[in-house]
Coordinates of C-alpha atoms in Angstrom, one line a residue:
Chain A
D19 CA -158.0 1.7 -105.2
A20 CA -158.9 3.5 -108.4
K21 CA -157.0 7.1 -108.8
T22 CA -159.9 8.5 -110.4
T23 CA -163.3 9.8 -109.5
Q24 CA -166.5 9.8 -111.9
P25 CA -170.3 10.5 -111.9
T26 CA -172.1 7.6 -111.1
S27 CA -174.7 8.1 -113.6
M28 CA -175.6 9.9 -116.8
D29 CA -178.4 10.5 -119.6
C30 CA -177.9 11.8 -123.0
A31 CA -180.2 12.3 -125.5
E32 CA -179.6 10.3 -128.7
G33 CA -177.8 12.6 -131.5
R34 CA -176.3 14.7 -128.3
A35 CA -172.7 15.2 -127.4
A36 CA -172.1 13.2 -124.4
N37 CA -169.5 14.5 -122.2
L38 CA -168.1 12.5 -119.1
P39 CA -166.0 14.1 -116.6
C40 CA -163.1 12.6 -114.7
N41 CA -160.8 14.2 -112.0
H42 CA -157.6 12.3 -111.3
S43 CA -155.6 15.3 -109.0
T44 CA -153.0 12.7 -108.1
I45 CA -151.7 11.4 -111.5
S46 CA -148.1 11.6 -111.9
G47 CA -146.4 12.6 -114.6
N48 CA -145.5 9.6 -116.7
E49 CA -149.0 8.0 -116.0
Y50 CA -151.9 8.3 -119.0
V51 CA -155.3 8.5 -118.9
Y52 CA -157.2 5.7 -120.5
W53 CA -161.2 5.5 -121.1
Y54 CA -162.8 2.1 -121.5
R55 CA -166.5 1.2 -121.7
Q56 CA -168.2 -1.7 -121.2
I57 CA -171.5 -2.5 -123.0
H58 CA -173.9 -5.0 -120.9
S59 CA -173.1 -8.7 -121.2
Q60 CA -169.6 -7.7 -123.0
G61 CA -166.0 -7.4 -121.9
P62 CA -164.4 -3.7 -121.8
Q63 CA -163.5 -2.1 -125.0
Y64 CA -160.7 0.5 -125.2
I65 CA -161.6 4.2 -126.1
I66 CA -159.1 6.3 -126.2
H67 CA -156.0 7.2 -124.2
G68 CA -153.7 10.4 -123.8
L69 CA -151.1 12.0 -121.6
K70 CA -151.6 15.6 -121.9
N71 CA -152.4 16.7 -125.3
N72 CA -156.4 16.2 -126.4
E73 CA -156.9 13.2 -128.7
T74 CA -159.3 12.1 -131.2
N75 CA -160.3 8.7 -132.8
E76 CA -163.2 7.6 -134.4
M77 CA -164.6 6.9 -131.5
A78 CA -164.1 9.7 -129.0
S79 CA -162.2 13.2 -128.6
L80 CA -160.4 13.1 -125.1
I81 CA -159.8 16.6 -123.5
I82 CA -157.1 16.9 -120.8
T83 CA -156.8 20.3 -118.8
E84 CA -153.4 21.7 -118.5
D85 CA -152.7 20.8 -115.0
R86 CA -153.8 17.3 -115.9
K87 CA -155.8 16.8 -113.1
S88 CA -159.1 16.2 -114.8
S89 CA -160.3 15.3 -118.3
T90 CA -163.5 14.7 -120.5
L91 CA -164.2 12.1 -122.8
I92 CA -166.7 13.4 -125.7
L93 CA -168.9 11.4 -127.5
P94 CA -170.1 13.8 -130.1
H95 CA -173.1 12.2 -131.7
A96 CA -174.3 9.7 -129.2
T97 CA -176.2 7.0 -130.4
L98 CA -178.7 4.5 -128.1
R99 CA -175.6 1.6 -128.8
D100 CA -173.4 4.2 -126.5
T101 CA -175.3 3.0 -123.6
A102 CA -172.6 1.8 -121.7
V103 CA -170.5 2.0 -118.3
Y104 CA -167.7 4.1 -119.1
Y105 CA -164.5 3.8 -117.1
C106 CA -161.4 6.5 -116.8
I107 CA -158.3 4.8 -115.7
V108 CA -154.6 6.5 -115.1
R109 CA -152.3 4.1 -115.6
G110 CA -148.2 4.2 -117.0
R111 CA -148.0 3.1 -120.8
S112 CA -145.2 0.0 -119.9
G113 CA -147.8 -2.5 -119.9
N114 CA -146.6 -4.2 -116.4
T115 CA -149.4 -2.8 -114.2
P116 CA -152.6 -3.9 -114.5
L117 CA -155.6 -1.2 -115.0
V118 CA -157.7 -0.7 -112.2
F119 CA -161.1 0.0 -113.0
G120 CA -163.6 1.9 -110.6
K121 CA -167.2 2.2 -110.6
G122 CA -167.5 4.1 -114.0
T123 CA -170.0 6.3 -115.0
R124 CA -173.4 4.6 -116.2
L125 CA -174.1 6.7 -119.7
S126 CA -177.8 6.0 -120.5
V127 CA -178.5 7.5 -124.3
I128 CA -182.1 8.3 -124.6
A129 CA -184.5 8.3 -127.6
Chain B
G194 CA -158.2 -15.6 -134.1
A195 CA -159.0 -12.1 -134.4
G196 CA -159.5 -11.4 -130.4
V197 CA -159.3 -12.8 -127.4
S198 CA -160.9 -15.9 -126.8
Q199 CA -162.5 -17.4 -123.7
S200 CA -164.4 -21.0 -123.1
P201 CA -166.4 -21.9 -121.7
S202 CA -168.6 -19.0 -122.2
N203 CA -171.0 -20.5 -119.5
K204 CA -170.2 -22.7 -116.8
V205 CA -172.6 -24.0 -114.2
T206 CA -170.8 -26.6 -111.3
E207 CA -171.7 -27.4 -107.8
K208 CA -169.9 -26.4 -104.9
G209 CA -167.1 -28.0 -104.0
K210 CA -166.1 -28.6 -107.6
D211 CA -162.8 -27.3 -109.5
V212 CA -163.2 -25.6 -112.6
E213 CA -161.0 -24.3 -115.3
L214 CA -161.2 -21.7 -117.4
R215 CA -159.2 -20.9 -120.6
C216 CA -158.0 -17.8 -122.3
D217 CA -156.3 -17.6 -125.6
P218 CA -154.9 -14.5 -126.3
I219 CA -154.2 -12.4 -129.3
S220 CA -151.3 -13.7 -131.1
G221 CA -148.1 -11.9 -130.3
H222 CA -149.5 -10.6 -126.9
T223 CA -147.0 -10.8 -124.4
A224 CA -148.9 -9.4 -121.8
L225 CA -151.9 -11.4 -119.7
Y226 CA -154.5 -10.3 -117.5
W227 CA -157.5 -12.3 -115.5
Y228 CA -160.1 -10.2 -113.8
R229 CA -163.6 -11.0 -112.9
Q230 CA -167.0 -9.4 -112.3
S231 CA -169.3 -10.1 -109.5
L232 CA -173.1 -9.4 -110.7
G233 CA -173.6 -5.7 -110.5
Q234 CA -170.2 -4.9 -109.5
G235 CA -166.8 -3.5 -111.2
L236 CA -163.9 -5.2 -112.3
E237 CA -161.7 -6.8 -109.7
F238 CA -158.0 -7.4 -110.9
L239 CA -156.5 -11.0 -110.5
I240 CA -153.4 -11.7 -111.7
Y241 CA -151.2 -10.4 -114.6
F242 CA -149.0 -12.5 -116.7
Q243 CA -145.9 -11.4 -118.8
G244 CA -144.8 -14.0 -120.9
N245 CA -145.3 -17.7 -118.8
S246 CA -144.5 -15.3 -115.6
A247 CA -146.7 -13.6 -113.2
P248 CA -145.2 -10.7 -111.6
D249 CA -148.1 -9.7 -110.3
K250 CA -150.8 -12.2 -108.4
S251 CA -151.7 -10.1 -105.6
G252 CA -155.5 -10.0 -106.4
L253 CA -155.9 -13.7 -106.3
P254 CA -158.7 -14.0 -103.5
S255 CA -157.6 -17.1 -101.7
D256 CA -155.2 -20.3 -102.5
R257 CA -158.1 -21.8 -103.8
F258 CA -157.4 -19.7 -106.8
S259 CA -154.3 -20.4 -109.5
A260 CA -153.5 -19.8 -112.9
E261 CA -150.9 -20.6 -115.5
R262 CA -149.5 -20.0 -118.7
T263 CA -147.8 -22.2 -121.1
G264 CA -145.8 -21.3 -124.2
G265 CA -146.3 -17.6 -123.8
S266 CA -149.8 -17.8 -125.2
V267 CA -153.0 -19.8 -123.6
S268 CA -153.8 -19.3 -120.2
T269 CA -155.6 -21.4 -117.5
L270 CA -157.2 -20.1 -114.0
T271 CA -158.2 -23.0 -112.1
I272 CA -160.8 -22.4 -109.0
Q273 CA -160.3 -25.7 -106.8
R274 CA -163.3 -26.6 -104.5
T275 CA -165.7 -23.9 -105.7
Q276 CA -167.9 -21.7 -103.2
Q277 CA -171.2 -19.6 -103.9
E278 CA -169.3 -16.4 -103.7
D279 CA -166.8 -17.6 -106.7
S280 CA -170.0 -16.9 -109.3
A281 CA -169.0 -14.4 -111.4
V282 CA -167.9 -13.5 -115.2
Y283 CA -164.3 -14.2 -115.5
L284 CA -162.4 -11.8 -118.0
C285 CA -159.5 -12.8 -119.5
A286 CA -157.3 -9.5 -121.3
S287 CA -154.3 -9.2 -123.3
S288 CA -151.7 -6.3 -124.7
F289 CA -148.7 -6.0 -126.7
R290 CA -145.5 -5.1 -124.7
G291 CA -142.7 -4.6 -126.8
Q292 CA -139.1 -4.0 -126.2
I293 CA -139.2 -0.7 -127.4
Y294 CA -141.3 1.7 -124.7
L295 CA -143.1 3.8 -127.9
E296 CA -144.5 0.1 -128.8
N297 CA -146.4 0.0 -126.1
T298 CA -150.0 1.5 -126.2
G299 CA -150.7 0.0 -122.9
E300 CA -154.4 -1.0 -125.0
L301 CA -155.8 -4.0 -123.4
F302 CA -158.1 -6.0 -125.4
F303 CA -160.9 -8.4 -123.7
G304 CA -162.6 -11.6 -124.4
E305 CA -166.2 -12.1 -123.7
G306 CA -165.8 -13.9 -120.4
S307 CA -166.9 -17.2 -118.8
R308 CA -169.9 -16.8 -116.5
L309 CA -169.4 -19.2 -113.6
T310 CA -172.4 -20.1 -111.4
V311 CA -171.7 -22.0 -108.7
L312 CA -174.9 -23.7 -107.1

């Protein structure tokens, strides 16, 4: 079972910031928070990951609460091409366990 | 190639036939994963390879499903005596798992998938 809880769906106006929340209250100390997205008819795409510090890359920012029980993925200026299902996943970094995908959040960016 | 390659991209078969799906991971990636995604559903883990061995095959739904990996590279997922409920997109992913922990980012790179339709 997925260890995360996400809203089923969200809408965001084009050009505005999209803030996608994720609860992971049972996360353990050595588990990272990963975000992936899946655009229709494509394989999932890695976005970002973090342990406890906030992270930023060219795609998004990841804000993790101090207690690590929740996080928020931020797409600073959403475009229509960001419409996708966004998955929040917790997992160790060693690579010897599979990613467990939950239902994710279906983000619709609206013109 | 630059990314994970899967073939065929589309496969239509008749119930009861066997099918083979192929995955070519990114060169140098030691870990390989198979998932499947039924229409409108989330991703379901099937099996994980580290090198040529499969430490976790807990997701294979029945003994009709098997997978192998040779030379630490290409993997084949075989479904015997296909059933209509096997219809799904089968996704392969690979990741790098080095000997040094810090080398492991945990990022998975997915292919575009093989869409299987069983009539």
